[in-house]
Short mmCIF file of C-alpha atoms in Angstrom, two decimals:
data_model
loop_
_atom_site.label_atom_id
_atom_site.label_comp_id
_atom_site.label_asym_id
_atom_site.label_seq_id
_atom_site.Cartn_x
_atom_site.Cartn_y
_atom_site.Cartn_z
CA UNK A 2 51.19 46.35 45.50
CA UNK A 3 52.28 49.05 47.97
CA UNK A 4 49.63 51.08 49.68
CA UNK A 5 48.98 54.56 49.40
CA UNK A 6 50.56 56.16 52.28
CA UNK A 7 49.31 59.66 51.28
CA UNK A 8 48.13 62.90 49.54
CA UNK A 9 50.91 64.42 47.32
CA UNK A 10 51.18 68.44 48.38
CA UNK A 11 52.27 68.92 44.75
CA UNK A 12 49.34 67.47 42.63
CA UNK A 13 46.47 66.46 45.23
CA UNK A 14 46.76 62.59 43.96
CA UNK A 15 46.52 60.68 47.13
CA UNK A 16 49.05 58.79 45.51
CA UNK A 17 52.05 58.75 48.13
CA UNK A 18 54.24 55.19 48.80
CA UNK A 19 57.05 54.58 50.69
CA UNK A 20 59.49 53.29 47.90
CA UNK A 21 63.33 52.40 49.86
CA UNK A 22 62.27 55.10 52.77
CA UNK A 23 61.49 57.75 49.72
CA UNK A 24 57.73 59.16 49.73
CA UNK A 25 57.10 58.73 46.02
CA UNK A 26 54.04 60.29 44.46
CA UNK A 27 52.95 57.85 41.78
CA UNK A 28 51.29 60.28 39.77
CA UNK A 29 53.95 63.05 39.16
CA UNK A 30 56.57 61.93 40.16
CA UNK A 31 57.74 64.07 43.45
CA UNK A 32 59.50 62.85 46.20
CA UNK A 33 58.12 64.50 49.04
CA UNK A 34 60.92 64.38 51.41
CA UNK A 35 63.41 66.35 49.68
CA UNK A 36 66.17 66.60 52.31
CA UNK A 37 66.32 62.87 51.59
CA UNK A 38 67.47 63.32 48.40
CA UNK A 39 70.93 62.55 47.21
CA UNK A 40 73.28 62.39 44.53
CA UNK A 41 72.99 58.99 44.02
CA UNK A 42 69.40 59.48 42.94
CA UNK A 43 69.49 58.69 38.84
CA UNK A 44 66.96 61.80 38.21
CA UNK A 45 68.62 63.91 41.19
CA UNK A 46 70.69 66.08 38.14
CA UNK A 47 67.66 66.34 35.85
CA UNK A 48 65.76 67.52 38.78
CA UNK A 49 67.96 69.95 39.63
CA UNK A 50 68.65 71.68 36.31
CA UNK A 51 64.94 72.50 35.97
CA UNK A 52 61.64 74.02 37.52
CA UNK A 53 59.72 71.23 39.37
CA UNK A 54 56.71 72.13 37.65
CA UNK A 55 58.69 72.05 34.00
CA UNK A 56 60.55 68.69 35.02
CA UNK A 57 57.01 67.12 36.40
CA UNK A 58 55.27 67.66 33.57
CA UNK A 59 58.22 66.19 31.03
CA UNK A 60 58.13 63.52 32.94
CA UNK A 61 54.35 63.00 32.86
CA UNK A 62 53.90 63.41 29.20
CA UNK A 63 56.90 61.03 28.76
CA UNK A 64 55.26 58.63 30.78
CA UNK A 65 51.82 58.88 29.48
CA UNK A 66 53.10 58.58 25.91
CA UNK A 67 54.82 55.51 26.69
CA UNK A 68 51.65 54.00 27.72
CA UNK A 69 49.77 55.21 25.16
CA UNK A 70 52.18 53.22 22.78
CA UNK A 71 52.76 56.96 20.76
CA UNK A 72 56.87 57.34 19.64
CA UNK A 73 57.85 60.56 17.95
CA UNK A 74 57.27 60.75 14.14
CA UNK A 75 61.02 61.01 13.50
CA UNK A 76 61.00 63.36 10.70
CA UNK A 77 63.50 66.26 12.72
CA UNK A 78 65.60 63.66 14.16
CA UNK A 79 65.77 61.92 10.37
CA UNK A 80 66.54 65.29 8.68
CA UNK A 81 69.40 66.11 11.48
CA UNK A 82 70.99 62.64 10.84
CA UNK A 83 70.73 62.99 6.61
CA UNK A 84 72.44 66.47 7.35
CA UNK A 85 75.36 65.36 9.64
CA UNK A 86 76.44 62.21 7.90
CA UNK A 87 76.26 63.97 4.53
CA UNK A 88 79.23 66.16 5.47
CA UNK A 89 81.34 63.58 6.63
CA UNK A 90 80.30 61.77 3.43
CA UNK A 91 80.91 64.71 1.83
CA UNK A 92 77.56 64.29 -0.48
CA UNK A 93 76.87 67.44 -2.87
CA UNK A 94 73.78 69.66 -1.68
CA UNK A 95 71.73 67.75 -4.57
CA UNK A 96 72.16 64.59 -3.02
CA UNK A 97 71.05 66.02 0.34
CA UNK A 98 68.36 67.62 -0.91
CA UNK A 99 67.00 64.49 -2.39
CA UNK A 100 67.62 62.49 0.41
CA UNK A 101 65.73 64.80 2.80
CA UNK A 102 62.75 64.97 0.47
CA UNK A 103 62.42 61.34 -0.17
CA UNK A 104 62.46 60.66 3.87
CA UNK A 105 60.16 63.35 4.17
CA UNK A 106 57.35 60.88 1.96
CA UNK A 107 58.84 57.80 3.75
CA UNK A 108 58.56 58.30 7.12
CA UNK A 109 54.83 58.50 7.05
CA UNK A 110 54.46 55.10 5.48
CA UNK A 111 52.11 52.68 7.54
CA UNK A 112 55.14 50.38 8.24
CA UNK A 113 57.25 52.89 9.51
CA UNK A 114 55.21 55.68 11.13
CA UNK A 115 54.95 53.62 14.52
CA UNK A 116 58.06 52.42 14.70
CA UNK A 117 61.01 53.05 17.03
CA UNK A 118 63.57 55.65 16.24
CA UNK A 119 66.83 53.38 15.44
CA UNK A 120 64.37 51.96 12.39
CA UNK A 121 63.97 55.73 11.53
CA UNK A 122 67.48 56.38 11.91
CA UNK A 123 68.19 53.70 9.37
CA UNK A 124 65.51 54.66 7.20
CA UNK A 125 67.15 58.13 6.90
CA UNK A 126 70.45 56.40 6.50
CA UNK A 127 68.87 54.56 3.32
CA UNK A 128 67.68 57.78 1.78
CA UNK A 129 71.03 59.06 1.90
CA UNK A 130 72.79 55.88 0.40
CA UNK A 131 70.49 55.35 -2.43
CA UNK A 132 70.58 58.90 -3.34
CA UNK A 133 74.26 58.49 -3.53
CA UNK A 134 74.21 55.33 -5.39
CA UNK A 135 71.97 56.89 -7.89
CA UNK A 136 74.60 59.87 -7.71
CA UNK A 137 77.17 57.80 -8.78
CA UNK A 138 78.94 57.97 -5.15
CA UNK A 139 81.06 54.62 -5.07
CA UNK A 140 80.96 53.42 -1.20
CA UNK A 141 80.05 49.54 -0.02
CA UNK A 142 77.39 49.49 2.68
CA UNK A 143 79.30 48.44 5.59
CA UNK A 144 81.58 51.39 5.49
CA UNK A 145 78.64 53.79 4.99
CA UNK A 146 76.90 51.91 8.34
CA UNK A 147 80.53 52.49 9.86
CA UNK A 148 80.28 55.76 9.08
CA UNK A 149 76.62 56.71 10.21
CA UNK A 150 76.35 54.07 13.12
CA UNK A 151 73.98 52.22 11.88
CA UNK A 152 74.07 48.58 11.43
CA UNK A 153 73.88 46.75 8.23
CA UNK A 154 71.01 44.59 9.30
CA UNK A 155 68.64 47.58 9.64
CA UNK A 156 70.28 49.59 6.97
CA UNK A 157 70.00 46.78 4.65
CA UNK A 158 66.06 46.58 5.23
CA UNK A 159 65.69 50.34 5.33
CA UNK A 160 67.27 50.20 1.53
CA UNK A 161 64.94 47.33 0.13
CA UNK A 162 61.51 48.62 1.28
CA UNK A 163 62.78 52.37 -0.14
CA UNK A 164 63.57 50.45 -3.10
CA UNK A 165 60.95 48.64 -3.23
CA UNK A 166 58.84 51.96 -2.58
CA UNK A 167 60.14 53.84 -5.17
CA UNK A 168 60.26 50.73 -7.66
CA UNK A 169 64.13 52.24 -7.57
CA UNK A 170 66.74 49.91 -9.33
CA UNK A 171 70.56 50.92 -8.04
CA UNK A 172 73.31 50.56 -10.37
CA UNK A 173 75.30 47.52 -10.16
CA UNK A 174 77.60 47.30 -8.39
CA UNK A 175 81.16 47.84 -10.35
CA UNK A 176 84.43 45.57 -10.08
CA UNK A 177 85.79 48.95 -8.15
CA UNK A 178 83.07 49.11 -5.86
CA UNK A 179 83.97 45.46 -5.32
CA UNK A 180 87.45 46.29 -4.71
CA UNK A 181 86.65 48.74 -1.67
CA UNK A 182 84.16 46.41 -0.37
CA UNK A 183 86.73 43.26 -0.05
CA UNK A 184 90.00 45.80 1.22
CA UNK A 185 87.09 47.18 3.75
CA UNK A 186 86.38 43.88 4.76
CA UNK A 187 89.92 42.51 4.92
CA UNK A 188 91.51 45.50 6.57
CA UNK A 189 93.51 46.58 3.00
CA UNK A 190 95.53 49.27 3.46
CA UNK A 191 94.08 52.27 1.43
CA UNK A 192 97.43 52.72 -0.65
CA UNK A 193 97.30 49.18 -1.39
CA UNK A 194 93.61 49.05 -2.60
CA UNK A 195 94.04 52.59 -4.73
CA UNK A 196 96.79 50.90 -6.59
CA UNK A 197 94.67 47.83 -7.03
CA UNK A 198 91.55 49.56 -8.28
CA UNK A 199 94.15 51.46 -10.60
CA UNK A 200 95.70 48.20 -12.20
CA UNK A 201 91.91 46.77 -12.15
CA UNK A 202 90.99 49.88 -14.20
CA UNK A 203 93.64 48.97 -16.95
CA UNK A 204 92.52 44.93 -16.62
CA UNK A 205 88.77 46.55 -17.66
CA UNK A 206 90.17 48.80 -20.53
CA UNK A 207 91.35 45.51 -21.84
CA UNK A 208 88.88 43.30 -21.54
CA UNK A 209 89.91 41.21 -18.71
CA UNK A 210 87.18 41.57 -16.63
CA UNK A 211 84.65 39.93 -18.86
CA UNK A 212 83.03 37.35 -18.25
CA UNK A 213 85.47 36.55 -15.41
CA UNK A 214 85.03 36.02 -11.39
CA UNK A 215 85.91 39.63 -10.25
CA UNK A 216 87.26 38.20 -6.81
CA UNK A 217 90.31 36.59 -8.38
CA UNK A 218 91.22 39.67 -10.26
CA UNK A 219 90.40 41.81 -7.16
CA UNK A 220 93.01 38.95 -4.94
CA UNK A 221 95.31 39.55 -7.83
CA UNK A 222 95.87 43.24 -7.82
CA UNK A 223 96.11 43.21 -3.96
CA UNK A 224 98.74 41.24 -4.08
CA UNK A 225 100.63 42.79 -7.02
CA UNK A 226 99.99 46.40 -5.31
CA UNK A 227 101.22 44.56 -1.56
CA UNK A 228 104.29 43.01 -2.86
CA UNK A 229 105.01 46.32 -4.95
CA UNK A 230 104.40 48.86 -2.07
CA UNK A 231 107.65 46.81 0.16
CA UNK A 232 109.38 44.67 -2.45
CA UNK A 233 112.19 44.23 0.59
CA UNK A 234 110.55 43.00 2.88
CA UNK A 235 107.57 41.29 0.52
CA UNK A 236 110.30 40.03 -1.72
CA UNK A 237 109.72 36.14 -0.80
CA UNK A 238 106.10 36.68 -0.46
CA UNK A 239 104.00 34.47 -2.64
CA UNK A 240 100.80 34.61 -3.91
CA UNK A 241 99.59 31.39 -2.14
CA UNK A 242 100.97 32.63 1.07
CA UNK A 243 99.17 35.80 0.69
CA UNK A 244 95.74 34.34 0.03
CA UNK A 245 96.16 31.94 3.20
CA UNK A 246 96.96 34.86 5.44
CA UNK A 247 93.40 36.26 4.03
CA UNK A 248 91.87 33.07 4.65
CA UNK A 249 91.92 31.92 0.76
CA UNK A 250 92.35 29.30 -1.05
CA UNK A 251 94.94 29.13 -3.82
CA UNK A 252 93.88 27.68 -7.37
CA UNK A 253 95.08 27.84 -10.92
CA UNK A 254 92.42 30.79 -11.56
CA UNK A 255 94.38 32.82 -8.93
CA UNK A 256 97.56 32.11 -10.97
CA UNK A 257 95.97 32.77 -14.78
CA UNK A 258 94.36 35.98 -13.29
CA UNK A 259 97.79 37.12 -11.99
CA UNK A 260 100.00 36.37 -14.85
CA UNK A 261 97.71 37.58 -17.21
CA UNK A 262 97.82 41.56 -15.08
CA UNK A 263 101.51 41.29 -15.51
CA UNK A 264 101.49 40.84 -18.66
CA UNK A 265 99.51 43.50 -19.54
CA UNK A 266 101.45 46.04 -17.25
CA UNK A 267 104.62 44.99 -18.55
CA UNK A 268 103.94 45.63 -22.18
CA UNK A 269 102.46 48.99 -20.79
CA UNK A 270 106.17 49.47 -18.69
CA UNK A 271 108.35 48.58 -22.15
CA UNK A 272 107.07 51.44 -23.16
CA UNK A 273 108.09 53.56 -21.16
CA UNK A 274 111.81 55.10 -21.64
CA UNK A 275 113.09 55.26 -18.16
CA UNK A 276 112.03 52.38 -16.36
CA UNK A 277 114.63 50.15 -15.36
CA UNK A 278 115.25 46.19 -14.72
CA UNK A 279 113.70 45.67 -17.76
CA UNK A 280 114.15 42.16 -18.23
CA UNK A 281 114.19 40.87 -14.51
CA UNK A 282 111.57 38.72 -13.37
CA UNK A 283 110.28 41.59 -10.94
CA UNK A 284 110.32 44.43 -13.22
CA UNK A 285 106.21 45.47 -12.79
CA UNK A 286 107.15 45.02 -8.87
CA UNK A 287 110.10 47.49 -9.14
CA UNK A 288 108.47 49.96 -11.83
CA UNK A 289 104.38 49.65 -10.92
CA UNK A 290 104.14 53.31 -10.00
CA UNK A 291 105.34 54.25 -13.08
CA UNK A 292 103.25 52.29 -15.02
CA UNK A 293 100.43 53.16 -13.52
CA UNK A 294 101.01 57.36 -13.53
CA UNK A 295 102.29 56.24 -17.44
CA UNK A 296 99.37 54.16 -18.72
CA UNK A 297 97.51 57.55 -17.21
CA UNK A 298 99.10 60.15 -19.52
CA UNK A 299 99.48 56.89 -22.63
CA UNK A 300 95.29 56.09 -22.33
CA UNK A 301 94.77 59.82 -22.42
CA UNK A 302 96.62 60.28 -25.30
CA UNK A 303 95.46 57.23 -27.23
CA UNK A 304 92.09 58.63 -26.74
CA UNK A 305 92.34 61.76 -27.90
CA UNK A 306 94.44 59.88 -30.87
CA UNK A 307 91.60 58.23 -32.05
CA UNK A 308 89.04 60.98 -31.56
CA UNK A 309 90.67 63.34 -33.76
CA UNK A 310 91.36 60.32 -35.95
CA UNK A 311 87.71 59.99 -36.20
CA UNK A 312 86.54 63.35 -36.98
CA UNK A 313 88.84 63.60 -39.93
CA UNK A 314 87.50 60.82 -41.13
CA UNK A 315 84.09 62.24 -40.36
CA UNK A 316 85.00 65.43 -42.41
CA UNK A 317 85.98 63.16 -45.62
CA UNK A 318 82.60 61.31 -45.40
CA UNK A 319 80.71 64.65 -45.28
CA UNK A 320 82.58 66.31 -48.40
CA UNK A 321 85.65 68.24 -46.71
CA UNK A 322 87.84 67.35 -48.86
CA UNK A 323 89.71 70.68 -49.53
CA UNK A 324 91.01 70.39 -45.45
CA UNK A 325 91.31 66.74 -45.31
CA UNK A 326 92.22 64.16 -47.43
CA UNK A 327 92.30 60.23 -47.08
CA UNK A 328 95.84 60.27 -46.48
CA UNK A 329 95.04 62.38 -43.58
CA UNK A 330 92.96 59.73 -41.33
CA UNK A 331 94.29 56.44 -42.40
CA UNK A 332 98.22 56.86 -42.55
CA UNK A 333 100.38 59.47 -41.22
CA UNK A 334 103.81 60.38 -42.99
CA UNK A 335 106.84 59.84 -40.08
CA UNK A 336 109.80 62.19 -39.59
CA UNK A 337 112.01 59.37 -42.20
CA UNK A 338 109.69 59.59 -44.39
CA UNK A 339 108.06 56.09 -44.16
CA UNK A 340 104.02 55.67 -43.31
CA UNK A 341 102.49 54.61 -40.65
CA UNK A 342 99.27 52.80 -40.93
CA UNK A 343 96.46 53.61 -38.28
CA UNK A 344 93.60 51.80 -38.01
CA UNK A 345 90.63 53.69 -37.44
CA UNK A 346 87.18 51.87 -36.15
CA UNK A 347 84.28 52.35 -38.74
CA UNK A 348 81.11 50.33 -38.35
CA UNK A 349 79.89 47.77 -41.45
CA UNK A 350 78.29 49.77 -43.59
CA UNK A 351 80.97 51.79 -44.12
CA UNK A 352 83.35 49.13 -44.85
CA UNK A 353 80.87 47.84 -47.68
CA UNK A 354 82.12 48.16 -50.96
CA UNK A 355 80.91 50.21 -53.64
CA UNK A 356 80.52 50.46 -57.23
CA UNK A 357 81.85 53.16 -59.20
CA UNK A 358 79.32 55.68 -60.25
CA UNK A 359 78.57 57.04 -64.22
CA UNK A 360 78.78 60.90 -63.89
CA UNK A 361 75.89 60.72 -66.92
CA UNK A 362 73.27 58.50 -65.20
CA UNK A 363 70.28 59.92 -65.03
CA UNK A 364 68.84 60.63 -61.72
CA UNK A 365 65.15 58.57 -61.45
CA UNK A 366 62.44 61.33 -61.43
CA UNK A 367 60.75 60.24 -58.04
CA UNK A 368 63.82 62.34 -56.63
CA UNK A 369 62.95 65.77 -56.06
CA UNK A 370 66.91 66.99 -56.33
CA UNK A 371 65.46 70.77 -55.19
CA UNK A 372 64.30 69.66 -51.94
CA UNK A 373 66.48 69.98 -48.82
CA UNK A 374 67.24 66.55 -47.27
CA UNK A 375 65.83 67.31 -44.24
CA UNK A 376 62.78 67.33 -46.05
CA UNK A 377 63.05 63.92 -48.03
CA UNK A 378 61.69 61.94 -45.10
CA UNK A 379 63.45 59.98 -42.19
CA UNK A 380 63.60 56.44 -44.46
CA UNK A 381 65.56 58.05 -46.47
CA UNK A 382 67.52 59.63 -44.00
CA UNK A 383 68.16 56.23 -42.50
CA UNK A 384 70.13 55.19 -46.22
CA UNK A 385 72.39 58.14 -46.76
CA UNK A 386 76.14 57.61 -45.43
CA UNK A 387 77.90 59.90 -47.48
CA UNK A 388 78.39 57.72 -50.12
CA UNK A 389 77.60 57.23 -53.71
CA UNK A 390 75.20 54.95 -54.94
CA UNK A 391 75.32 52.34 -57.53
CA UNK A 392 72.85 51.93 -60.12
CA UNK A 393 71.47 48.82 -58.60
CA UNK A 394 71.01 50.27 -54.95
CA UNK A 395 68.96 53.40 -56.14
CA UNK A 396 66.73 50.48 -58.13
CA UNK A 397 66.20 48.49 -54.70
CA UNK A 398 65.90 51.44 -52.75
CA UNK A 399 62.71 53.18 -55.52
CA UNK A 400 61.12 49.47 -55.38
CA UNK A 401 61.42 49.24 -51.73
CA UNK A 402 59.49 52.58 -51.34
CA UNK A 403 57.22 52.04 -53.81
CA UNK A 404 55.91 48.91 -52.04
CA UNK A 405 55.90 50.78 -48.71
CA UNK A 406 53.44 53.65 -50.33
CA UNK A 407 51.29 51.17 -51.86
#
């Protein structure tokens, strides 16, 4: 222990030691032989762009809160970093909002409150993700921890005990979000994995995905949108190739899940009028970004095919028949003057068949035909489908309430 050599002329502490021929006050901090001091010094600069007294006692709070085992609460520094990141996110002011008041609870927490500031960092990090996540903000965690600087270790804590805080459940995650995960992690070009989460997106629409491993269809479209983007120079590239140069292995699944794209983008690329190489072995290579801005414009369509297909036919089931009639939603005359059938979706009790109905029967006198049918009670409400009853239904239907009442 070095002796005290000293009083210090700044504080009174008779705290003075000789410390590599500096007199150091132990107490504040002052080195009492200033002509000593050079640029070398590591506090020389902060010294300098202060008052003594102001830098002293900075540095003696500092110290003393160091030993006291007291960090900063972290709630400006938490806000500052939900702010920042959000904009190069570029997370909506909801989302912000959200964030910032859910760290504001969080950071108070007995498990937090006394730790350091990276754990704060990343707790303020987590706020921001799962807000986003709940948002509907599609982004894998290690490129948000790219992005904010935090690393996944920490981040991936911070999110669990917020989850587990807020008894939050995240939506899971989606083949896309898969998609950017893997490119992210494989260094996939980002033209390459917005093609691929394109031709995943038609794979989905047709039921590919289901009940399948997601990586092989992921593999697939990489290498469908690779070999596509330079068919030159990727001409003799294989699949199995490509998988080894990713460190894969290549199986039959890899080969199903591939053949079984192309086959669904080339029926998609017959259809469309100017594509060319038709029947080459390579066509979906040579035509994929047509096929993709095509099946676009051709799902839109179809959609809005369907949905106006439907509400005709919900206009016939509700009485409309001076506008519509059945001829209108299940086939459509052509320009030669032959049908065309369309096949509309209608759920199973529609498709039940009925019996004709006697215009003379007489209604059963339970039935209050006055009353408005909003007022005839929800069980009955539940029945009518814009149909006609038989004889026999309206029986089972009086018994059936009559038990219920008694």
């Amino acid at each position: 222990m070095e002796s005290k050599i000293g009083q210090c002329a700044l504080c009174g502490y008779n705290a003075l030691v000789m410390h590599d021929g500096y007199m150091v006050c132990e107490e504040c901090g002052t080195i009492n032989n200033e002509d000593m001091i050079t640029s070398e010094f590591h506090d020389y600069e902060g010294y300098q762009s202060a008052s003594q007294n102001k830098w002293i006692m900075n540095d003696k709070k500092k110290h003393l809160a160091h030993f006291d085992g007291k960090v900063p609460d972290g709630k400006k520094e938490g806000l500052s970093h939900i702010k920042i990141y959000s904009k190069l996110l570029t997370f909506s002011s909801d989302m912000v909002e959200r964030a910032e008041n859910m760290f504001s609870l969080v950071y108070k927490d007995k498990e937090v409150i006394h730790t350091v500031m990276v754990t704060k960092e990343a707790l303020a990090s987590a706020c921001l993700f799962v807000e986003g996540r709940k948002f509907g903000q599609v982004i894998s965690i290690k490129e948000f921890s790219k992005v904010t600087g935090v690393k996944v270790g920490p981040l991936v804590k911070a999110i669990n005990f917020i989850k587990k805080k807020f008894c939050i459940t995240l939506p899971k995650s989606t083949i896309a979000e898969m998609c950017v995960e893997i490119a992210f992690k494989n260094n996939i070009a980002p033209d390459v994995r917005r093609a691929a989460q394109e031709i995943i997106l038609l794979c989905d629409r047709a039921w590919l995905v289901t009940g399948r491993q997601p990586q092989k269809i992921i593999w697939a479209a990489f290498y469908i949108a690779v070999k596509s983007n330079s068919l030159d120079e990727n001409r003799k590239l294989t699949q199995t190739n490509f998988l080894k140069n990713h460190g894969l292995k290549f199986n039959v699944q890899d080969k199903e899940r591939l053949n079984e794209i192309l086959e669904i983008l080339k029926d998609i690329g017959d259809t469309i009028p100017w594509a060319s190489n038709k029947n080459k072995k390579d066509f979906v290579y040579h035509n994929l970004n047509d096929i993709l801005k095509y099946s676009r414009m051709a799902l839109m369509e179809k959609r809005m095919k369907f949905l106006k297909e439907m509400e005709n036919s919900q206009n016939i089931q509700n009485g409309d028949g001076d506008e519509h009639d059945e001829s209108t939603c299940q086939k459509r005359k052509l320009q030669s003057g032959d049908e065309e059938n369309i096949d509309i979706f209608q759920p199973p009790i529609l498709k039940k068949v009925r019996l004709p109905v006697n215009e003379d029967i007489t209604i059963p006198s339970s039935i209050n035909v006055d009353c408005d049918i909003e007022d005839m009670g929800s069980d009955i409400d539940e029945e009518l489908d814009g149909y006609l009853r038989s004889p026999e239904e309206v029986k089972q239907m009086e018994i059936a309430r009559a038990l219920i009442i008694d």
